[in-house]
Coordinates of C-alpha atoms in Angstrom, one line a residue:
Chain H
M61 CA 22.9 -21.5 9.4
A62 CA 23.6 -25.0 10.6
T63 CA 22.3 -27.4 8.1
R64 CA 20.5 -30.1 9.8
K65 CA 21.5 -33.3 8.2
E66 CA 18.7 -35.7 8.5
T67 CA 20.1 -38.7 10.2
P68 CA 18.9 -41.7 8.4
S69 CA 16.4 -43.5 10.5
T70 CA 17.7 -46.6 12.0
P71 CA 16.5 -49.4 9.8
T72 CA 13.9 -51.4 11.5
A73 CA 14.5 -55.0 11.8
P74 CA 12.8 -56.9 9.0
M75 CA 9.4 -58.1 10.1
A76 CA 9.9 -61.7 10.9
S77 CA 6.7 -63.5 10.0
T78 CA 6.3 -66.4 12.5
S79 CA 3.1 -67.8 11.2
P80 CA 3.0 -69.4 7.8
G81 CA 0.7 -67.6 5.5
A82 CA -1.2 -64.5 6.3
T83 CA -1.0 -63.0 9.7
L84 CA -4.1 -63.6 11.8
D85 CA -6.0 -60.7 13.1
S86 CA -7.7 -62.8 15.8
P87 CA -6.9 -62.8 19.5
V88 CA -5.2 -66.1 19.3
K89 CA -2.0 -66.3 17.3
Q90 CA -0.5 -69.5 18.6
I91 CA -1.6 -72.6 20.4
Q92 CA 0.6 -74.2 23.0
I93 CA -0.4 -77.8 23.9
E94 CA 1.0 -79.9 26.6
G95 CA 2.2 -83.4 25.8
L96 CA -0.4 -84.8 28.2
V97 CA -3.3 -83.5 26.1
V98 CA -1.8 -85.1 23.0
L99 CA -1.5 -88.4 24.7
K100 CA -5.0 -88.3 26.1
M101 CA -6.5 -87.5 22.7
I102 CA -4.6 -90.4 21.1
K103 CA -5.7 -92.8 23.8
H104 CA -9.3 -91.7 23.6
Y105 CA -9.5 -92.3 19.9
Q106 CA -7.6 -95.6 20.1
E107 CA -9.9 -97.0 22.7
E108 CA -13.3 -95.7 21.9
G109 CA -13.2 -94.6 18.4
Q110 CA -12.8 -97.6 16.2
G111 CA -14.6 -97.4 13.0
S112 CA -15.5 -94.2 11.4
E113 CA -17.2 -92.6 14.3
V114 CA -15.9 -89.4 15.6
V115 CA -14.8 -88.9 19.2
Q116 CA -15.1 -85.6 20.8
G117 CA -13.9 -84.0 24.0
V118 CA -13.4 -80.7 25.8
L119 CA -10.1 -78.8 26.1
L120 CA -9.2 -77.0 29.2
G121 CA -6.6 -74.3 29.6
L122 CA -6.0 -70.6 29.8
V123 CA -5.1 -67.6 27.7
V124 CA -1.7 -66.0 28.1
E125 CA -1.2 -62.8 26.0
D126 CA -1.8 -63.9 22.5
R127 CA -1.2 -67.6 23.1
L128 CA -3.8 -70.2 24.0
E129 CA -2.4 -72.7 26.4
I130 CA -4.1 -76.0 26.5
T131 CA -3.2 -77.9 29.7
N132 CA -5.7 -80.7 30.0
C133 CA -8.7 -82.3 28.3
F134 CA -11.4 -84.8 29.0
P135 CA -13.4 -86.9 26.6
F136 CA -17.1 -86.9 26.0
P137 CA -18.9 -90.2 26.0
Q138 CA -20.4 -91.4 22.8
H139 CA -24.0 -90.7 22.0
T140 CA -25.8 -93.9 22.5
E141 CA -29.4 -94.5 21.8
D142 CA -30.4 -95.8 25.2
D143 CA -29.0 -92.7 26.8
A144 CA -31.6 -90.4 25.4
D145 CA -31.8 -88.2 28.4
F146 CA -28.1 -88.2 29.0
D147 CA -27.3 -84.7 30.2
E148 CA -24.2 -83.5 28.5
V149 CA -24.1 -80.3 30.4
Q150 CA -24.4 -82.0 33.7
Y151 CA -21.5 -84.4 32.8
Q152 CA -19.4 -81.4 31.8
M153 CA -20.2 -79.4 34.9
E154 CA -19.5 -82.3 37.2
M155 CA -16.2 -83.1 35.5
M156 CA -15.0 -79.5 35.6
R157 CA -16.0 -79.2 39.3
S158 CA -14.1 -82.3 40.2
L159 CA -11.1 -81.3 38.2
R160 CA -11.0 -77.9 39.9
H161 CA -10.6 -79.8 43.2
V162 CA -7.3 -81.2 42.0
N163 CA -6.1 -77.8 40.7
I164 CA -6.5 -78.6 37.1
D165 CA -7.4 -75.5 35.0
H166 CA -11.1 -75.6 34.6
L167 CA -11.5 -72.9 32.0
H168 CA -13.2 -74.2 28.9
V169 CA -11.1 -73.1 25.9
G170 CA -12.3 -75.3 23.1
W171 CA -13.0 -78.8 21.9
Y172 CA -11.4 -81.5 19.9
Q173 CA -12.7 -84.0 17.4
S174 CA -11.2 -86.9 15.5
T175 CA -11.7 -87.1 11.8
Y176 CA -11.9 -89.7 9.1
Y177 CA -9.6 -89.0 6.3
G178 CA -10.0 -85.3 6.8
S179 CA -13.8 -85.0 6.4
F180 CA -14.7 -82.6 9.1
V181 CA -16.1 -79.5 7.4
S182 CA -19.7 -79.9 8.1
R183 CA -22.6 -77.9 9.4
A184 CA -22.4 -79.5 12.8
L185 CA -18.8 -78.5 13.2
L186 CA -19.6 -75.0 12.1
D187 CA -22.5 -74.7 14.6
S188 CA -20.5 -76.1 17.5
Q189 CA -17.5 -73.9 16.8
F190 CA -19.7 -70.9 16.4
S191 CA -21.4 -71.4 19.8
Y192 CA -18.0 -71.9 21.4
Q193 CA -16.5 -68.9 19.8
H194 CA -19.5 -66.8 20.6
A195 CA -19.3 -67.7 24.3
I196 CA -15.5 -67.7 24.6
E197 CA -13.7 -65.6 22.2
E198 CA -10.4 -67.5 22.0
S199 CA -11.7 -71.0 21.6
V200 CA -10.4 -73.3 18.9
V201 CA -11.3 -76.7 17.6
L202 CA -8.5 -79.3 17.4
I203 CA -8.8 -81.8 14.6
Y204 CA -6.9 -85.0 15.2
D205 CA -6.4 -87.3 12.3
P206 CA -5.7 -90.8 13.6
I207 CA -5.2 -92.4 10.2
K208 CA -2.6 -89.9 9.1
T209 CA -0.9 -90.2 12.5
A210 CA -0.7 -94.0 12.2
Q211 CA 1.2 -93.4 8.9
G212 CA 4.0 -91.9 10.7
S213 CA 3.6 -88.4 12.1
L214 CA 1.2 -86.7 14.4
S215 CA -1.5 -84.9 12.5
L216 CA -3.1 -82.2 14.7
K217 CA -4.6 -79.0 13.4
A218 CA -6.3 -76.1 15.2
Y219 CA -9.0 -74.1 13.5
R220 CA -11.1 -71.1 14.3
L221 CA -13.8 -69.4 12.4
T222 CA -12.8 -66.2 10.7
P223 CA -14.4 -63.0 12.0
K224 CA -16.2 -62.6 8.7
L225 CA -17.9 -66.0 9.1
M226 CA -18.7 -65.2 12.7
E227 CA -20.6 -62.1 11.6
I228 CA -22.6 -64.1 9.2
C229 CA -23.4 -66.8 11.7
K230 CA -24.5 -64.2 14.2
E231 CA -27.0 -62.7 11.8
K232 CA -28.0 -66.1 10.6
D233 CA -28.1 -64.7 7.1
F234 CA -27.1 -67.6 4.9
S235 CA -28.6 -66.3 1.7
A236 CA -26.7 -65.6 -1.4
E237 CA -26.8 -61.8 -0.9
G238 CA -25.5 -62.0 2.6
L239 CA -22.6 -64.1 1.6
K240 CA -21.9 -61.9 -1.4
K241 CA -21.9 -58.8 0.8
A242 CA -19.3 -60.4 3.1
M243 CA -17.2 -61.7 0.2
I244 CA -16.6 -65.0 1.8
G245 CA -14.9 -67.7 -0.2
F246 CA -14.3 -71.2 1.0
E247 CA -10.8 -70.2 1.9
H248 CA -11.9 -67.6 4.3
M249 CA -14.1 -69.8 6.4
F250 CA -11.6 -71.3 8.8
E251 CA -8.3 -70.0 9.8
E252 CA -5.6 -72.4 11.0
V253 CA -3.6 -71.5 14.1
P254 CA -0.1 -72.8 14.4
I255 CA 0.5 -75.3 17.2
V256 CA 3.5 -75.7 19.4
I257 CA 4.0 -78.5 21.9
K258 CA 5.4 -77.7 25.2
N259 CA 6.4 -80.0 28.0
S260 CA 7.2 -79.1 31.5
H261 CA 10.7 -80.1 32.8
L262 CA 9.3 -83.0 34.9
I263 CA 7.6 -84.5 31.9
N264 CA 10.9 -84.1 30.0
V265 CA 12.6 -86.2 32.7
L266 CA 9.9 -88.7 32.3
M267 CA 10.5 -88.8 28.5
W268 CA 14.2 -89.5 29.1
E269 CA 13.4 -92.3 31.4
L270 CA 10.9 -93.8 29.1
E271 CA 13.4 -93.7 26.2
E272 CA 15.9 -95.5 28.4
K273 CA 13.6 -98.1 29.7
C274 CA 11.5 -98.9 26.7
T275 CA 13.5 -100.0 23.7
V276 CA 10.7 -100.4 21.3
A277 CA 12.2 -100.0 17.9
D278 CA 11.4 -97.1 15.8
K279 CA 8.6 -98.2 13.6
H280 CA 9.5 -96.3 10.4
E281 CA 6.0 -96.2 9.2
L282 CA 6.7 -92.9 7.7
L283 CA 9.0 -94.6 5.1
N284 CA 6.4 -97.0 4.0
L285 CA 6.0 -97.1 0.3
S286 CA 2.5 -98.5 -0.1
S287 CA 0.1 -95.8 -0.9
S288 CA -2.7 -97.1 -3.0
N289 CA -5.1 -98.0 -0.2
H290 CA -5.0 -94.6 1.4
L291 CA -5.1 -92.8 -1.9
E292 CA -8.1 -94.8 -3.0
K293 CA -10.2 -94.0 0.0
S294 CA -9.3 -90.3 -0.1
L295 CA -10.2 -90.1 -3.8
Q296 CA -13.4 -91.9 -3.1
L297 CA -14.4 -89.3 -0.6
L298 CA -13.3 -86.5 -2.9
M299 CA -15.5 -87.9 -5.7
D300 CA -18.5 -88.1 -3.4
R301 CA -18.1 -84.5 -2.5
V302 CA -17.6 -83.4 -6.0
D303 CA -20.8 -85.2 -6.9
D304 CA -22.6 -83.3 -4.1
M305 CA -21.1 -80.1 -5.5
S306 CA -22.2 -80.8 -9.0
Q307 CA -25.7 -81.4 -7.8
D308 CA -25.6 -78.2 -6.0
I309 CA -24.4 -76.4 -9.1
V310 CA -27.3 -77.9 -11.1
K311 CA -29.7 -76.7 -8.6
Y312 CA -28.3 -73.2 -8.7
N313 CA -28.4 -73.3 -12.5
T314 CA -32.0 -74.2 -12.6
Y315 CA -32.7 -71.5 -10.1
S316 CA -31.0 -68.8 -12.1
R317 CA -32.7 -70.1 -15.3
N318 CA -36.1 -69.9 -13.5
L319 CA -35.3 -66.5 -12.3
S320 CA -34.4 -65.1 -15.7
K321 CA -37.5 -66.8 -17.2
Q322 CA -39.6 -65.1 -14.6
Q323 CA -38.0 -61.7 -15.3
Q324 CA -38.8 -62.2 -18.9
Q325 CA -42.4 -63.1 -18.1
K326 CA -42.6 -60.1 -15.9
H327 CA -41.4 -57.8 -18.6
Q328 CA -43.8 -59.3 -21.1
Y329 CA -46.7 -58.9 -18.7
I330 CA -45.8 -55.3 -18.0
Q331 CA -45.4 -54.5 -21.7
R332 CA -48.8 -56.2 -22.5
R333 CA -50.4 -54.2 -19.8
Q334 CA -49.0 -51.0 -21.1
Q335 CA -50.0 -51.8 -24.6
E336 CA -53.5 -52.6 -23.4
N337 CA -53.7 -49.4 -21.4
A338 CA -52.5 -47.4 -24.4
Q339 CA -55.2 -49.1 -26.5
R340 CA -57.8 -48.4 -24.0
Q341 CA -56.9 -44.8 -23.7
T342 CA -57.1 -44.4 -27.4
R343 CA -60.6 -46.0 -27.2
G344 CA -61.4 -43.8 -24.3
E345 CA -61.9 -46.5 -21.7
T346 CA -60.6 -46.4 -18.2
P347 CA -57.2 -48.0 -17.9
L348 CA -56.9 -51.2 -16.1
P349 CA -55.7 -50.9 -12.6
E350 CA -52.0 -51.3 -12.1
E351 CA -51.6 -54.7 -10.5
D352 CA -48.9 -55.5 -8.2
V353 CA -46.5 -57.3 -10.5
S354 CA -44.3 -58.6 -7.8
K355 CA -47.1 -60.4 -6.1
M356 CA -48.2 -62.1 -9.2
F357 CA -44.8 -63.4 -10.1
K358 CA -43.3 -64.7 -6.9
P359 CA -39.6 -64.9 -7.2
P360 CA -38.3 -68.4 -6.8
Q361 CA -36.5 -69.3 -3.6
P362 CA -32.8 -68.9 -4.1
P363 CA -30.9 -72.1 -3.0
P364 CA -29.0 -71.8 0.3
R365 CA -25.4 -71.0 -0.4
M366 CA -24.0 -72.1 2.9
D367 CA -24.0 -75.8 2.0
T368 CA -22.2 -75.1 -1.2
L369 CA -19.6 -73.1 0.8
L370 CA -19.1 -76.0 3.2
I371 CA -18.8 -78.5 0.4
A372 CA -16.3 -76.3 -1.4
G373 CA -14.3 -76.0 1.8
Q374 CA -14.4 -79.8 2.3
I375 CA -13.2 -80.4 -1.2
N376 CA -10.4 -78.0 -0.7
N377 CA -9.4 -79.8 2.4
Y378 CA -9.4 -83.2 0.7
C379 CA -7.3 -81.8 -2.2
Q380 CA -4.8 -80.4 0.3
N381 CA -4.5 -83.7 2.0
V382 CA -4.1 -85.6 -1.2
K383 CA -1.4 -83.3 -2.4
E384 CA 0.5 -83.6 0.9
F385 CA 0.3 -87.3 0.6
T386 CA 1.4 -87.5 -3.0
S387 CA 4.4 -85.2 -2.4
Q388 CA 5.5 -87.4 0.5
N389 CA 5.2 -90.5 -1.6
L390 CA 7.0 -89.0 -4.5
G391 CA 9.9 -88.3 -2.2
K392 CA 9.9 -91.8 -0.9
L393 CA 9.8 -93.3 -4.5
F394 CA 12.8 -91.3 -5.5
M395 CA 14.6 -92.5 -2.4
A396 CA 13.8 -96.1 -3.3
E397 CA 15.1 -95.4 -6.8
A398 CA 18.4 -94.2 -5.4
L399 CA 18.6 -97.3 -3.3
Q400 CA 18.1 -99.5 -6.3
G401 CA 20.5 -97.5 -8.4
H402 CA 23.1 -98.0 -5.8
N403 CA 22.5 -101.7 -5.9
S404 CA 22.6 -102.2 -9.7
Chain T
C162 CA 27.0 -114.4 40.1
L163 CA 24.0 -112.6 38.7
Y164 CA 22.7 -109.6 40.5
L165 CA 19.2 -108.5 39.6
S166 CA 18.1 -105.2 40.9
H167 CA 15.1 -105.3 43.2
A168 CA 12.7 -103.7 40.8
D169 CA 13.6 -105.9 37.9
K170 CA 13.1 -109.2 39.6
M171 CA 10.2 -111.0 38.2
S172 CA 7.6 -111.4 40.9
V173 CA 6.4 -115.0 41.1
Y174 CA 3.0 -114.2 42.6
G175 CA 1.8 -111.1 40.9
P176 CA 0.9 -110.2 37.4
V177 CA 3.0 -108.1 35.0
V178 CA 2.0 -104.4 35.1
K179 CA 1.8 -102.8 31.7
I180 CA 1.6 -99.0 31.8
H181 CA 0.7 -96.6 29.1
P182 CA 2.6 -93.4 28.9
V183 CA -0.5 -91.2 29.3
V184 CA -0.8 -92.5 32.9
L185 CA 2.7 -91.4 33.7
A186 CA 2.3 -88.0 32.1
S187 CA -0.9 -87.6 34.1
I188 CA 0.7 -88.4 37.4
G189 CA 3.5 -86.0 36.7
D190 CA 1.1 -83.3 35.8
S191 CA -1.0 -83.8 39.0
Y192 CA 2.2 -83.7 41.0
E193 CA 3.1 -80.3 39.6
R194 CA -0.4 -79.0 40.5
R195 CA -0.5 -80.3 44.0
N196 CA -1.7 -78.1 46.8
E197 CA 0.6 -76.1 49.0
G198 CA 2.1 -78.2 51.7
A199 CA 1.3 -81.5 50.2
S200 CA 4.3 -83.6 49.8
R201 CA 2.8 -86.2 47.6
V202 CA -0.4 -86.9 45.5
I203 CA -2.4 -90.0 45.3
G204 CA -4.9 -91.1 42.8
T205 CA -6.8 -94.1 41.3
L206 CA -5.5 -96.2 38.5
L207 CA -8.0 -97.5 35.8
G208 CA -7.4 -100.2 33.4
T209 CA -8.1 -103.8 32.4
I210 CA -7.2 -107.0 34.1
D211 CA -6.0 -110.0 32.2
K212 CA -5.0 -113.4 33.3
H213 CA -1.4 -112.7 33.8
S214 CA -1.2 -109.0 33.4
V215 CA -2.8 -105.7 34.4
E216 CA -2.9 -103.0 31.8
V217 CA -3.1 -99.5 33.3
T218 CA -4.6 -97.1 30.7
N219 CA -6.0 -94.2 32.6
C220 CA -5.8 -92.5 36.0
F221 CA -7.1 -89.5 37.9
S222 CA -5.9 -87.8 41.1
V223 CA -7.9 -87.8 44.3
P224 CA -7.5 -85.0 46.8
H225 CA -6.2 -86.2 50.2
N226 CA -4.8 -84.8 53.4
E227 CA -1.8 -86.3 55.1
S228 CA -0.3 -85.5 58.4
E229 CA 1.8 -87.2 61.0
D230 CA -0.9 -89.3 62.5
E231 CA -3.8 -89.5 60.1
V232 CA -4.7 -89.6 56.5
A233 CA -8.0 -88.5 55.0
V234 CA -8.9 -89.4 51.4
D235 CA -11.9 -87.9 49.7
M236 CA -13.6 -91.2 48.8
E237 CA -16.8 -89.5 47.6
F238 CA -14.7 -87.6 45.0
A239 CA -13.1 -90.8 43.9
K240 CA -16.4 -92.5 43.4
N241 CA -17.8 -89.6 41.5
M242 CA -14.8 -89.4 39.2
Y243 CA -14.9 -93.1 38.5
D244 CA -18.5 -92.9 37.5
L245 CA -17.8 -90.1 35.1
H246 CA -14.9 -91.9 33.6
K247 CA -17.0 -95.0 33.3
R248 CA -19.5 -93.2 31.1
V249 CA -16.8 -92.6 28.6
S250 CA -15.0 -95.9 28.7
P251 CA -17.2 -98.5 30.2
S252 CA -14.6 -101.2 30.0
E253 CA -12.1 -99.6 32.4
V254 CA -12.2 -100.7 36.0
I255 CA -10.3 -99.7 39.1
V256 CA -7.1 -101.7 39.2
G257 CA -5.2 -99.9 41.9
W258 CA -3.9 -96.6 43.0
Y259 CA -0.7 -94.5 42.7
A260 CA 1.3 -92.3 44.9
T261 CA 4.2 -90.1 44.2
G262 CA 7.3 -90.3 46.4
F263 CA 9.9 -92.8 47.1
E264 CA 8.9 -94.8 50.1
I265 CA 5.9 -96.7 51.2
T266 CA 4.6 -95.3 54.4
E267 CA 2.1 -96.6 56.9
H268 CA -0.5 -94.3 55.5
S269 CA -0.1 -96.2 52.2
V270 CA -1.2 -99.4 54.0
L271 CA -4.4 -97.7 55.0
I272 CA -5.1 -96.3 51.6
H273 CA -4.3 -99.7 50.1
E274 CA -6.9 -101.3 52.4
Y275 CA -9.5 -98.8 51.1
Y276 CA -8.6 -99.7 47.5
S277 CA -8.8 -103.4 48.3
R278 CA -12.5 -102.8 48.9
E279 CA -12.9 -101.4 45.4
A280 CA -10.8 -103.8 43.4
T281 CA -9.6 -107.3 43.9
N282 CA -5.9 -107.3 44.6
P283 CA -5.2 -103.7 43.8
I284 CA -1.8 -102.6 42.5
H285 CA 0.1 -99.8 44.1
L286 CA 2.3 -97.7 41.8
T287 CA 4.9 -95.4 43.0
M288 CA 6.7 -92.7 41.0
D289 CA 9.4 -90.7 42.5
T290 CA 8.6 -87.3 41.1
A291 CA 10.9 -85.5 43.5
L292 CA 13.8 -87.5 41.9
Q293 CA 15.3 -88.3 45.3
S294 CA 17.5 -90.9 43.9
G295 CA 18.2 -89.1 40.7
K296 CA 15.8 -91.2 38.7
M297 CA 12.1 -91.6 38.5
N298 CA 11.9 -95.1 39.8
I299 CA 8.5 -96.2 38.6
R300 CA 7.6 -99.3 40.6
A301 CA 4.5 -101.4 41.2
Y302 CA 3.6 -103.4 44.2
V303 CA 0.9 -105.8 45.3
S304 CA 0.1 -106.5 48.8
A305 CA 0.6 -109.8 50.5
Q306 CA -0.3 -111.0 53.9
M307 CA 2.5 -111.8 56.2
G308 CA 3.1 -112.5 59.8
V309 CA 1.9 -115.1 62.2
P310 CA -1.7 -116.2 61.3
G311 CA -4.1 -115.6 64.1
K312 CA -1.8 -113.3 66.0
T313 CA -0.1 -110.3 64.5
V314 CA -0.8 -110.0 60.9
G315 CA 0.8 -107.5 58.7
V316 CA 0.9 -106.5 55.1
M317 CA 3.9 -106.6 52.9
F318 CA 4.3 -105.0 49.5
T319 CA 5.9 -107.2 47.0
P320 CA 7.3 -105.7 43.9
L321 CA 6.0 -106.5 40.4
S322 CA 7.7 -106.1 37.1
V323 CA 6.7 -103.1 35.2
K324 CA 6.6 -102.9 31.4
Y325 CA 5.5 -100.1 29.2
K326 CA 2.9 -100.6 26.5
Y327 CA 2.2 -98.3 23.6
Y328 CA -0.4 -98.3 20.9
D329 CA 1.1 -97.5 17.5
T330 CA -0.2 -94.0 17.4
E331 CA 0.9 -93.5 21.0
R332 CA 4.4 -94.4 20.0
I333 CA 4.3 -91.8 17.3
G334 CA 2.9 -89.2 19.7
V335 CA 5.6 -90.0 22.3
D336 CA 8.3 -89.7 19.6
L337 CA 7.1 -86.2 18.8
L338 CA 7.1 -85.3 22.5
Q339 CA 10.6 -86.7 22.9
R340 CA 11.8 -84.0 20.5
T341 CA 10.9 -81.3 23.0
R342 CA 13.7 -82.5 25.2
D343 CA 16.3 -81.0 23.0
A344 CA 14.6 -77.7 22.2
P345 CA 15.9 -74.9 24.5
N346 CA 12.4 -73.6 25.3
T347 CA 11.0 -77.1 25.6
T348 CA 8.7 -76.2 22.7
N349 CA 8.4 -77.9 19.4
G350 CA 6.3 -77.1 16.3
L351 CA 4.7 -79.7 14.1
T352 CA 6.6 -80.2 10.9
S353 CA 5.1 -80.3 7.4
D354 CA 4.9 -83.2 5.0
L355 CA 8.1 -83.4 3.1
C356 CA 10.2 -82.4 6.1
Q357 CA 8.9 -85.4 8.0
V358 CA 10.0 -87.8 5.3
G359 CA 13.4 -86.0 5.3
G360 CA 13.6 -86.4 9.0
A361 CA 12.8 -90.1 8.9
A362 CA 15.3 -90.6 6.1
G363 CA 17.9 -88.7 8.2
R364 CA 17.3 -91.0 11.1
V365 CA 17.8 -94.1 8.9
Q366 CA 21.0 -92.5 7.6
D367 CA 22.3 -92.1 11.1
M368 CA 21.6 -95.7 11.9
L369 CA 23.4 -96.8 8.7
A370 CA 26.4 -94.6 9.6
T371 CA 26.6 -96.4 13.0
V372 CA 26.5 -99.7 11.3
L373 CA 29.2 -98.7 8.8
T374 CA 31.6 -97.5 11.5
Y375 CA 31.1 -100.8 13.3
I376 CA 31.9 -102.7 10.0
E377 CA 35.0 -100.7 9.4
D378 CA 36.2 -101.3 12.9
V379 CA 35.8 -105.0 12.5
L380 CA 37.6 -104.9 9.1
S381 CA 40.5 -103.0 10.5
G382 CA 40.7 -105.4 13.4
K383 CA 39.7 -102.9 16.1
Q384 CA 36.7 -104.9 17.1
M385 CA 36.0 -108.6 17.3
A386 CA 33.7 -109.9 14.6
D387 CA 30.5 -111.2 16.0
N388 CA 28.8 -113.9 14.0
S389 CA 25.3 -113.0 15.0
V390 CA 25.8 -109.4 14.0
G391 CA 27.2 -110.6 10.7
R392 CA 24.0 -112.6 10.1
Y393 CA 21.9 -109.5 10.8
L394 CA 24.0 -107.6 8.3
M395 CA 23.4 -110.2 5.7
D396 CA 19.6 -110.0 6.3
L397 CA 19.8 -106.3 6.0
V398 CA 21.6 -106.3 2.7
N399 CA 19.3 -108.9 1.3
K400 CA 16.3 -107.0 2.3
V401 CA 16.7 -104.6 -0.6
P402 CA 14.8 -106.5 -3.3
K403 CA 16.7 -107.6 -6.3
I404 CA 14.7 -106.4 -9.3
T405 CA 15.9 -106.1 -12.8
A406 CA 16.5 -102.6 -13.9
E407 CA 13.7 -102.5 -16.5
D408 CA 11.1 -103.9 -14.2
F409 CA 12.0 -101.4 -11.6
E410 CA 11.9 -98.6 -14.1
T411 CA 8.3 -99.6 -15.2
M412 CA 7.2 -100.0 -11.6
L413 CA 8.6 -96.7 -10.6
N414 CA 7.3 -94.8 -13.6
S415 CA 3.8 -96.2 -13.2
N416 CA 3.7 -95.2 -9.5
I417 CA 5.1 -91.8 -10.2
N418 CA 2.5 -91.4 -13.0
D419 CA -0.3 -92.3 -10.6
L420 CA 0.8 -89.8 -8.0
L421 CA 1.3 -87.0 -10.6
M422 CA -2.1 -87.7 -12.1
V423 CA -3.7 -87.5 -8.7
T424 CA -1.9 -84.2 -7.9
Y425 CA -3.0 -82.8 -11.2
L426 CA -6.6 -83.8 -10.6
S427 CA -6.7 -82.3 -7.2
N428 CA -5.2 -79.0 -8.4
L429 CA -7.8 -79.0 -11.2
T430 CA -10.6 -79.6 -8.7
Q431 CA -9.3 -76.7 -6.5
A432 CA -9.1 -74.4 -9.4
Q433 CA -12.6 -75.4 -10.5
I434 CA -14.2 -74.7 -7.1
A435 CA -12.4 -71.4 -6.8
L436 CA -13.7 -70.4 -10.3
N437 CA -17.2 -71.5 -9.4
E438 CA -17.1 -69.3 -6.3
K439 CA -16.0 -66.3 -8.3
I440 CA -18.7 -66.8 -10.9
V441 CA -21.5 -67.2 -8.4
V442 CA -20.4 -64.1 -6.4
L443 CA -20.4 -62.0 -9.6

């Protein structure tokens, strides 16, 4: 009897996780942006977006396997008051038609928006991204932070709505029960998609030439030590949001208190009714009709939970940004210390 | 005697042309997407005109057909696109046109005439995307009349000096794009916070190493000492502020305390909202 030795199964290669954090179960696992798009977004904000207004635009590209390639973009004009009947759709249609003539990808794959200190988690963003993702499954929203970029490194993030949130938006069920059913926390609202920048070879040649021709010194803003201004503004925004949040919590507390008071009243009423009915029965009278208790005590309107969720998500975002900023600055301070220590 | 290459010679008549990198990237991209059989692409340049300079900040390509004897440009398209662009940035005007390729052909003269109707004294920009001479040769020209007045008049393209202008944020964007040159797949991810500081510090370290090797060469006599460089070095060393050790300690500690407190507070806030969520969902 030949003993069959079980050959040990070849060890599978360890699963290399490419994306930081949990693996996404969405159709888009990575975003590939061309350098041209980055430059266009920077330019759009620089020229048209001074102040704390947001600038928006449309992303064009195509989907390749599980990558979303963004190859071009065009900006949206600002909403001005005298342009009340400005037809956005028409502008978009004309732009895409014209771009198709010059062989630019005319597939709509998402949109971009600039942000002020990271405050972009709002109802408007949610609605826009939902309508985009509903129409085009792989669309993303690119958030470009110009202030952080000016501090030394390009800050560009890509977000999509999680499938759970998509479900909820589809049913428009924003009540507390709906959200509880779906078990959505503020961390599960948006998922971040990693970005990769790709340049064609011709653009690479261009980059070499520019480096040669243009000897603008490296600005070294990244090593700037001053931090208080940026920190102040971020904390101010954070405090405003936390105030909003606490107001929301107060509202929710009053609601739950009202609800429990009402429950008590209901019980009392039912008990009284039963007592009375028992008394009447003993006296031999007809019992009082059962009244519809629920109609008498209308339950108070539960406060909408969606806003709270958004505020929580926004606070989370602010905190993340602040932590990133402080970690960078701590590093810089230690470097400055080393420099001084060397001196003295 | 001094020899100035043709492109670098300062033009006496024309303005200085300042180009933003987004324009060049756009031109390269439209060249890559050109139709079959087209040897070059043309398009309109948008920007602002100053007293002595023309700043080119945007561009779009215009479909055109070119054959041996004739050239057809879709002017309707050009007008439409300009209108659309004007809605977004009303301050940009047509300042000229661009063409890829190395030479200026007779067709260019015709196209230039068309653009002279759109803008006063338009600029013509050429970019050699086919790299015929091994480089990209980005040049700008303006047209000037020449010939015998009244009889045969012709047009001559005189070169202008080209400079590159960057906004600060553009500079940072371009820096990031530069890094894709070295990556094998021409791709590059965006780095996270502390890595960036490390990267910047690394760059400064490299620069210091170069300076140190120079100094050592001078000290050992391999290189001639240069006084101006020596003065720069003095400035460099003096830039590190001289602060007494205790003062620096207090400054450093107070800054570190601020940052740590802010980190603690933001962590606290995050924990608080997470807790709030869990309680509500219960």
